PDB file of C-alpha atoms in Angstrom:
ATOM      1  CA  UNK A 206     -11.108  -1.547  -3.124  1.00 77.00           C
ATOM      2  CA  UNK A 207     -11.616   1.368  -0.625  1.00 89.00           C
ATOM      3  CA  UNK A 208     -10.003   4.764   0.380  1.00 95.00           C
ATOM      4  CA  UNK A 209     -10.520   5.563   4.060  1.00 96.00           C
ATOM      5  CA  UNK A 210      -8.378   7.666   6.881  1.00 97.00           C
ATOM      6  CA  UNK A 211      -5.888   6.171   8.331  1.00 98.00           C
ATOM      7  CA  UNK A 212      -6.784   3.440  11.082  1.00 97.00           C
ATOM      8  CA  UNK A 213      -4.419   2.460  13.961  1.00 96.00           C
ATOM      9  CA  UNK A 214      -4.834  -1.295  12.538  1.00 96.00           C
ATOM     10  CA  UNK A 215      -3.657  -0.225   8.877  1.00 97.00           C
ATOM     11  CA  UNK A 216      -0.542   2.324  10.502  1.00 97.00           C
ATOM     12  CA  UNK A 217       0.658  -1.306  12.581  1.00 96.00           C
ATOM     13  CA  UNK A 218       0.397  -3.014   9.454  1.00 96.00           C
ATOM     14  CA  UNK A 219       2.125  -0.362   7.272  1.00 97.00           C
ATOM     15  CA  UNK A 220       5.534   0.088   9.837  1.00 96.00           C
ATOM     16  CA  UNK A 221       5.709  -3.812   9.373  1.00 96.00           C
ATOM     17  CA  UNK A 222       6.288  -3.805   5.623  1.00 97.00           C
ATOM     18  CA  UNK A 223       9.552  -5.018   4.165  1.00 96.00           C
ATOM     19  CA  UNK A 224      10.968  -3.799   1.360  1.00 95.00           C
ATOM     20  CA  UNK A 225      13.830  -5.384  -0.141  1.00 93.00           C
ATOM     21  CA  UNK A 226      17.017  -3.702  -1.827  1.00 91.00           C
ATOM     22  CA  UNK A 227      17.524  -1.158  -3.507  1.00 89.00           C
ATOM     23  CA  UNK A 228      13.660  -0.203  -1.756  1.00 91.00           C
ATOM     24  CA  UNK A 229      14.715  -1.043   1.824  1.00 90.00           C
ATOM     25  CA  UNK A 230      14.969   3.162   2.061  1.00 89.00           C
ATOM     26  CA  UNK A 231      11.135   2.576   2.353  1.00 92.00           C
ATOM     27  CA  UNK A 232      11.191   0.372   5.607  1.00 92.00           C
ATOM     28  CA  UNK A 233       9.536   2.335   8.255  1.00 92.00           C
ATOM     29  CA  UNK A 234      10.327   1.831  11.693  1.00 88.00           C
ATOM     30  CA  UNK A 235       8.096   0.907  14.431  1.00 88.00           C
ATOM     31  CA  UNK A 236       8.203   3.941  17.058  1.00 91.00           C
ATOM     32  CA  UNK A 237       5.411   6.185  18.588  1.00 93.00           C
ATOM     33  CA  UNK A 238       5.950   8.582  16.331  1.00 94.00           C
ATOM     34  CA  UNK A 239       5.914   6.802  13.292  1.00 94.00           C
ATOM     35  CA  UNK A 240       2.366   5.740  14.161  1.00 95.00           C
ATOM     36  CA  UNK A 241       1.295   9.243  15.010  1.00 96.00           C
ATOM     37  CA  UNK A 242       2.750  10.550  11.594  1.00 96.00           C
ATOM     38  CA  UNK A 243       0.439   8.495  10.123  1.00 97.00           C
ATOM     39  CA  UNK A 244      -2.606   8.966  12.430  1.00 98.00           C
ATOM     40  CA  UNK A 245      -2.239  12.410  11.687  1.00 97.00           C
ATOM     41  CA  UNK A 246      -5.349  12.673   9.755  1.00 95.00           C
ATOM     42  CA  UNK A 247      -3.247  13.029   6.576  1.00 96.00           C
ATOM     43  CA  UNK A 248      -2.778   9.825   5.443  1.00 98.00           C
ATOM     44  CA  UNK A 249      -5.228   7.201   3.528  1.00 98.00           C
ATOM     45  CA  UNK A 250      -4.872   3.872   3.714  1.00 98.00           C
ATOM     46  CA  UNK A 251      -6.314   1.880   0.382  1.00 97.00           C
ATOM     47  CA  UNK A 252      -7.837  -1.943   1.108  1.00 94.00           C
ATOM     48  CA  UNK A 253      -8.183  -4.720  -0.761  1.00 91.00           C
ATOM     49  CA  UNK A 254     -11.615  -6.282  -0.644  1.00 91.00           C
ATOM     50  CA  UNK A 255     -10.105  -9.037   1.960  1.00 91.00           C
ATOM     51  CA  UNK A 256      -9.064  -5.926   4.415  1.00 90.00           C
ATOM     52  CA  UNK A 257      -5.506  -5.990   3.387  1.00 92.00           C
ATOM     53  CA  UNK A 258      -3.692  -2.574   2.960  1.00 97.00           C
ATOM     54  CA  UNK A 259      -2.601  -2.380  -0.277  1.00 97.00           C
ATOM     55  CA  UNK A 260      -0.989   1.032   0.331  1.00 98.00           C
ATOM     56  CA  UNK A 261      -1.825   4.573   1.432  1.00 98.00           C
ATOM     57  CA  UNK A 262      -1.576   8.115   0.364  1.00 98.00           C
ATOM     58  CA  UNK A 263      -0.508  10.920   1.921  1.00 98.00           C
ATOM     59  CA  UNK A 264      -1.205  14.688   1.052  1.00 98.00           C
ATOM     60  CA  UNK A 265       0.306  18.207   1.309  1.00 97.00           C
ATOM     61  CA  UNK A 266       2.926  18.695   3.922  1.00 96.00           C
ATOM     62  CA  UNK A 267       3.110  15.260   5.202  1.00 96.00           C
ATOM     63  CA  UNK A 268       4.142  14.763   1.172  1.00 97.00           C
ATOM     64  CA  UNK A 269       6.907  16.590   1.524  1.00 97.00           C
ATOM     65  CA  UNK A 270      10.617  15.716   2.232  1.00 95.00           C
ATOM     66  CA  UNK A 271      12.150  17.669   4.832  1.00 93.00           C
ATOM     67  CA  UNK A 272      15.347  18.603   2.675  1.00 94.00           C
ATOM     68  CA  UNK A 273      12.655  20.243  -0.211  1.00 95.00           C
ATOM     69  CA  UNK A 274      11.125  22.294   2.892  1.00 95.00           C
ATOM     70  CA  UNK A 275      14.567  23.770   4.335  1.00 94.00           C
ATOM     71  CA  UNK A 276      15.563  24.399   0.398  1.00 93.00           C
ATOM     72  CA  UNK A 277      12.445  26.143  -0.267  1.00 95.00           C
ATOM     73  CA  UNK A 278      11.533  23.695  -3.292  1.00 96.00           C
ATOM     74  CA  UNK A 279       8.200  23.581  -2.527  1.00 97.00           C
ATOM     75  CA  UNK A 280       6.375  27.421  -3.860  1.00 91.00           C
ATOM     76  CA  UNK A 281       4.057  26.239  -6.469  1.00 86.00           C
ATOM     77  CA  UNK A 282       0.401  25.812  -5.446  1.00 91.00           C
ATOM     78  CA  UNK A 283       0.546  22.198  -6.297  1.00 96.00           C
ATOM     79  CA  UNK A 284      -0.858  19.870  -3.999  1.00 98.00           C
ATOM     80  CA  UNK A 285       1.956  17.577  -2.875  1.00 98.00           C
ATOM     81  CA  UNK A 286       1.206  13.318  -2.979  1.00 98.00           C
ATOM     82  CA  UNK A 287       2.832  10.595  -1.506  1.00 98.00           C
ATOM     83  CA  UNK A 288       1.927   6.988  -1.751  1.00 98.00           C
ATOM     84  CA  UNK A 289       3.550   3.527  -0.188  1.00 97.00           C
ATOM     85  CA  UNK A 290       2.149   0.443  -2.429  1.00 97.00           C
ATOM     86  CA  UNK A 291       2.304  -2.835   0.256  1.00 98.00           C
ATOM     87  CA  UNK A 292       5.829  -4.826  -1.099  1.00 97.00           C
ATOM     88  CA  UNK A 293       3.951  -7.933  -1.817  1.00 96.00           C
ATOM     89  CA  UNK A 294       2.297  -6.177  -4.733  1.00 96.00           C
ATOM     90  CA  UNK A 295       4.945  -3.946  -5.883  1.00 95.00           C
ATOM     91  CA  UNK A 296       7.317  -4.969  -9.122  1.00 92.00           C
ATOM     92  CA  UNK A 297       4.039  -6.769 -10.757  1.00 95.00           C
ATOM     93  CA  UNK A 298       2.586  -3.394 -12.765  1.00 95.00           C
ATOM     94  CA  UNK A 299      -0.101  -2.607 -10.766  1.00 96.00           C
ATOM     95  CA  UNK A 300       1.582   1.163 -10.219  1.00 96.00           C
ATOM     96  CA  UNK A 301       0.044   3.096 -12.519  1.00 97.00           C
ATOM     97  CA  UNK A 302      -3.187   2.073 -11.338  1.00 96.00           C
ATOM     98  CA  UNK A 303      -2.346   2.276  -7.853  1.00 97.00           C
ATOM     99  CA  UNK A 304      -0.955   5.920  -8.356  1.00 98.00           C
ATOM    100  CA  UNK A 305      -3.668   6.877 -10.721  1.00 97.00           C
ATOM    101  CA  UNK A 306      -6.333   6.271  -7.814  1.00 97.00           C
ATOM    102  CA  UNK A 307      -4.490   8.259  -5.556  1.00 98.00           C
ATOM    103  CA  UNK A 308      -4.826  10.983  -8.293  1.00 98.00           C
ATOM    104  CA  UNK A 309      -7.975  10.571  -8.472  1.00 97.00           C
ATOM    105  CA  UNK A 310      -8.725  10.729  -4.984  1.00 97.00           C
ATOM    106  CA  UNK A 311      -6.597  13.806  -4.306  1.00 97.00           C
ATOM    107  CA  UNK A 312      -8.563  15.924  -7.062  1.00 97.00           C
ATOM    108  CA  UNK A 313     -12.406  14.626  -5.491  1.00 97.00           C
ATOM    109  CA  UNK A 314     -10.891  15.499  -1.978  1.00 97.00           C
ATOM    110  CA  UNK A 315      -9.284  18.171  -2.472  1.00 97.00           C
ATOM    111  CA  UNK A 316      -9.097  20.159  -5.922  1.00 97.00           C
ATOM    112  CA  UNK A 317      -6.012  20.779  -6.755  1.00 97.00           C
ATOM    113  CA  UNK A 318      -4.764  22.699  -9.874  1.00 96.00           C
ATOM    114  CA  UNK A 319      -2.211  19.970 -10.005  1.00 97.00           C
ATOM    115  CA  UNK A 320      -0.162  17.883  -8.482  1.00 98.00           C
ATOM    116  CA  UNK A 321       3.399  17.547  -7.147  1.00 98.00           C
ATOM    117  CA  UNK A 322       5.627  14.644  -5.575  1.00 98.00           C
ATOM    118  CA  UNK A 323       9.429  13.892  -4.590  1.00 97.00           C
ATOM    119  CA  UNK A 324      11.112  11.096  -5.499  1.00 97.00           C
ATOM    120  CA  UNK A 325      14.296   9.524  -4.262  1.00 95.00           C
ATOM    121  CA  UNK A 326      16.484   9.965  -7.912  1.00 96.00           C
ATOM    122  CA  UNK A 327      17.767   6.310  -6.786  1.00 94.00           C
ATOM    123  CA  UNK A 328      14.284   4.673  -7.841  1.00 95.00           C
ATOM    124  CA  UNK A 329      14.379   4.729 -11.196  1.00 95.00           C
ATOM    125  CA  UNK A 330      10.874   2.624 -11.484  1.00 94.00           C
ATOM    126  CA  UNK A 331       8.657   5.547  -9.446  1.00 96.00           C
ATOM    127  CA  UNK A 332      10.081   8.046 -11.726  1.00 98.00           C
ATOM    128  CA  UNK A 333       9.885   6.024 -14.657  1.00 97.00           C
ATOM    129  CA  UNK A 334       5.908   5.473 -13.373  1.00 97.00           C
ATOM    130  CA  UNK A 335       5.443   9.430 -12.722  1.00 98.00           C
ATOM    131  CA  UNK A 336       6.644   9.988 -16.316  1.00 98.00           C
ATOM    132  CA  UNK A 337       3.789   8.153 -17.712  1.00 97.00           C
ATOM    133  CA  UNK A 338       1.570   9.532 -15.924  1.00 97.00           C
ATOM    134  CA  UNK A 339       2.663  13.230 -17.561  1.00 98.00           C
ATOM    135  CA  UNK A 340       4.793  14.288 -14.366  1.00 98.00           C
ATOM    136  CA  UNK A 341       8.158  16.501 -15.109  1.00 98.00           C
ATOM    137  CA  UNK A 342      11.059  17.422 -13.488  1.00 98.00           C
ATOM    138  CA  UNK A 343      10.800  20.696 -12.549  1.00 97.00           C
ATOM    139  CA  UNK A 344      13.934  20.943  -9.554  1.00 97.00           C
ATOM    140  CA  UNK A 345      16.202  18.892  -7.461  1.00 97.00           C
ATOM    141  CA  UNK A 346      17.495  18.891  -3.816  1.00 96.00           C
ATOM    142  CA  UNK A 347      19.420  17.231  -1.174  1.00 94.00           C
ATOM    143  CA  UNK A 348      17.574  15.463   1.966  1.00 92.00           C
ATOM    144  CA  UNK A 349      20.104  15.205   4.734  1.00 90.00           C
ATOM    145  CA  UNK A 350      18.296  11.977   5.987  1.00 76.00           C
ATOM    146  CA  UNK A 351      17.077   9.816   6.733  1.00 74.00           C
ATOM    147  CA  UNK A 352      16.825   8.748   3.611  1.00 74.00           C
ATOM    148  CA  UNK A 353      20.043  11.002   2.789  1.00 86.00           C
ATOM    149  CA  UNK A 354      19.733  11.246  -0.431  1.00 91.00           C
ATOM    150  CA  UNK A 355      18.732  13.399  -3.931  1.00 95.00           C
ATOM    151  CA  UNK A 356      15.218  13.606  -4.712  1.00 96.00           C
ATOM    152  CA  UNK A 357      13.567  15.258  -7.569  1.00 97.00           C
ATOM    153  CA  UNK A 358      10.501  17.453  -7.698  1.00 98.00           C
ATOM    154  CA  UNK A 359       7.955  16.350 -10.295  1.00 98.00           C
ATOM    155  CA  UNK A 360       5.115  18.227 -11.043  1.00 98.00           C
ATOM    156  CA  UNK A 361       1.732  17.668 -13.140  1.00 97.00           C
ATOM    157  CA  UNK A 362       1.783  19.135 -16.529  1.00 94.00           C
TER     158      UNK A 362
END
């Protein structure tokens, strides 16, 4: 498997995903500026050996939830991740890996003195995940949407 910027073919596969319930909050939609977001130059998309995405990553800002930003969650000099594993290989335990490599990648790419994420508090499994792999809770906030929802902020310890 390979880590490699964002390609236009890997951003059209990405906003095609399907998550089902209670995930479907995942579901990106298929607009321009979806597929800018991720052509940004801040996103990584993560193949299989056959060329399929198996997910991406995503680093500093681009990490972060808009309703952590207006509430000022984010001071720490963590480095912010976020990650979208493909559906058809999520719910089979290949997370920790998955999330692990994305670690790893983060701390060759960019040093970080740690690392921070937000999670949706609805998905029990990610934060479940980010617990075994020795992230906290260090605050909560409200996004306004979409997804409007509570997230908490997990950091590295």
């Amino acid at each position: 498997m390979t880590i490699a910027s964002m390609s236009k073919a890997a951003a059209l596969e990405i906003i095609s995903w399907t998550y089902e319930p209670p995930y479907s909050m995942y579901n990106l939609e298929n607009v321009p500026e979806q597929i800018e977001e991720l052509l940004n130059g801040n996103y990584y998309v993560y193949h299989c050996p056959d060329g399929t995405v198996y997910g991406f990553f995503c680093y500093g800002h681009d990490a972060q939830v808009p309703g952590g930003q207006k509430d000022s969650v984010y001071k720490s000099d963590a480095l912010d991740i976020g990650l979208g594993m493909n559906p058809i290989f999520t719910g089979q335990g290949y997370g920790q890996s998955f999330f692990q490599v994305g670690l790893h990648y983060g701390r060759e790419t960019f040093e970080p003195n740690r690392f921070r994420l937000s999670v949706n508090r609805s998905n029990q499994r990610a934060i479940n995940l980010y617990r075994k792999c020795n992230f906290v809770t260090v605050d909560r906030f409200n996004n306004p949407g979409p997804p409007k929802a509570e997230f908490l902020l997990m950091e590295e310890m």
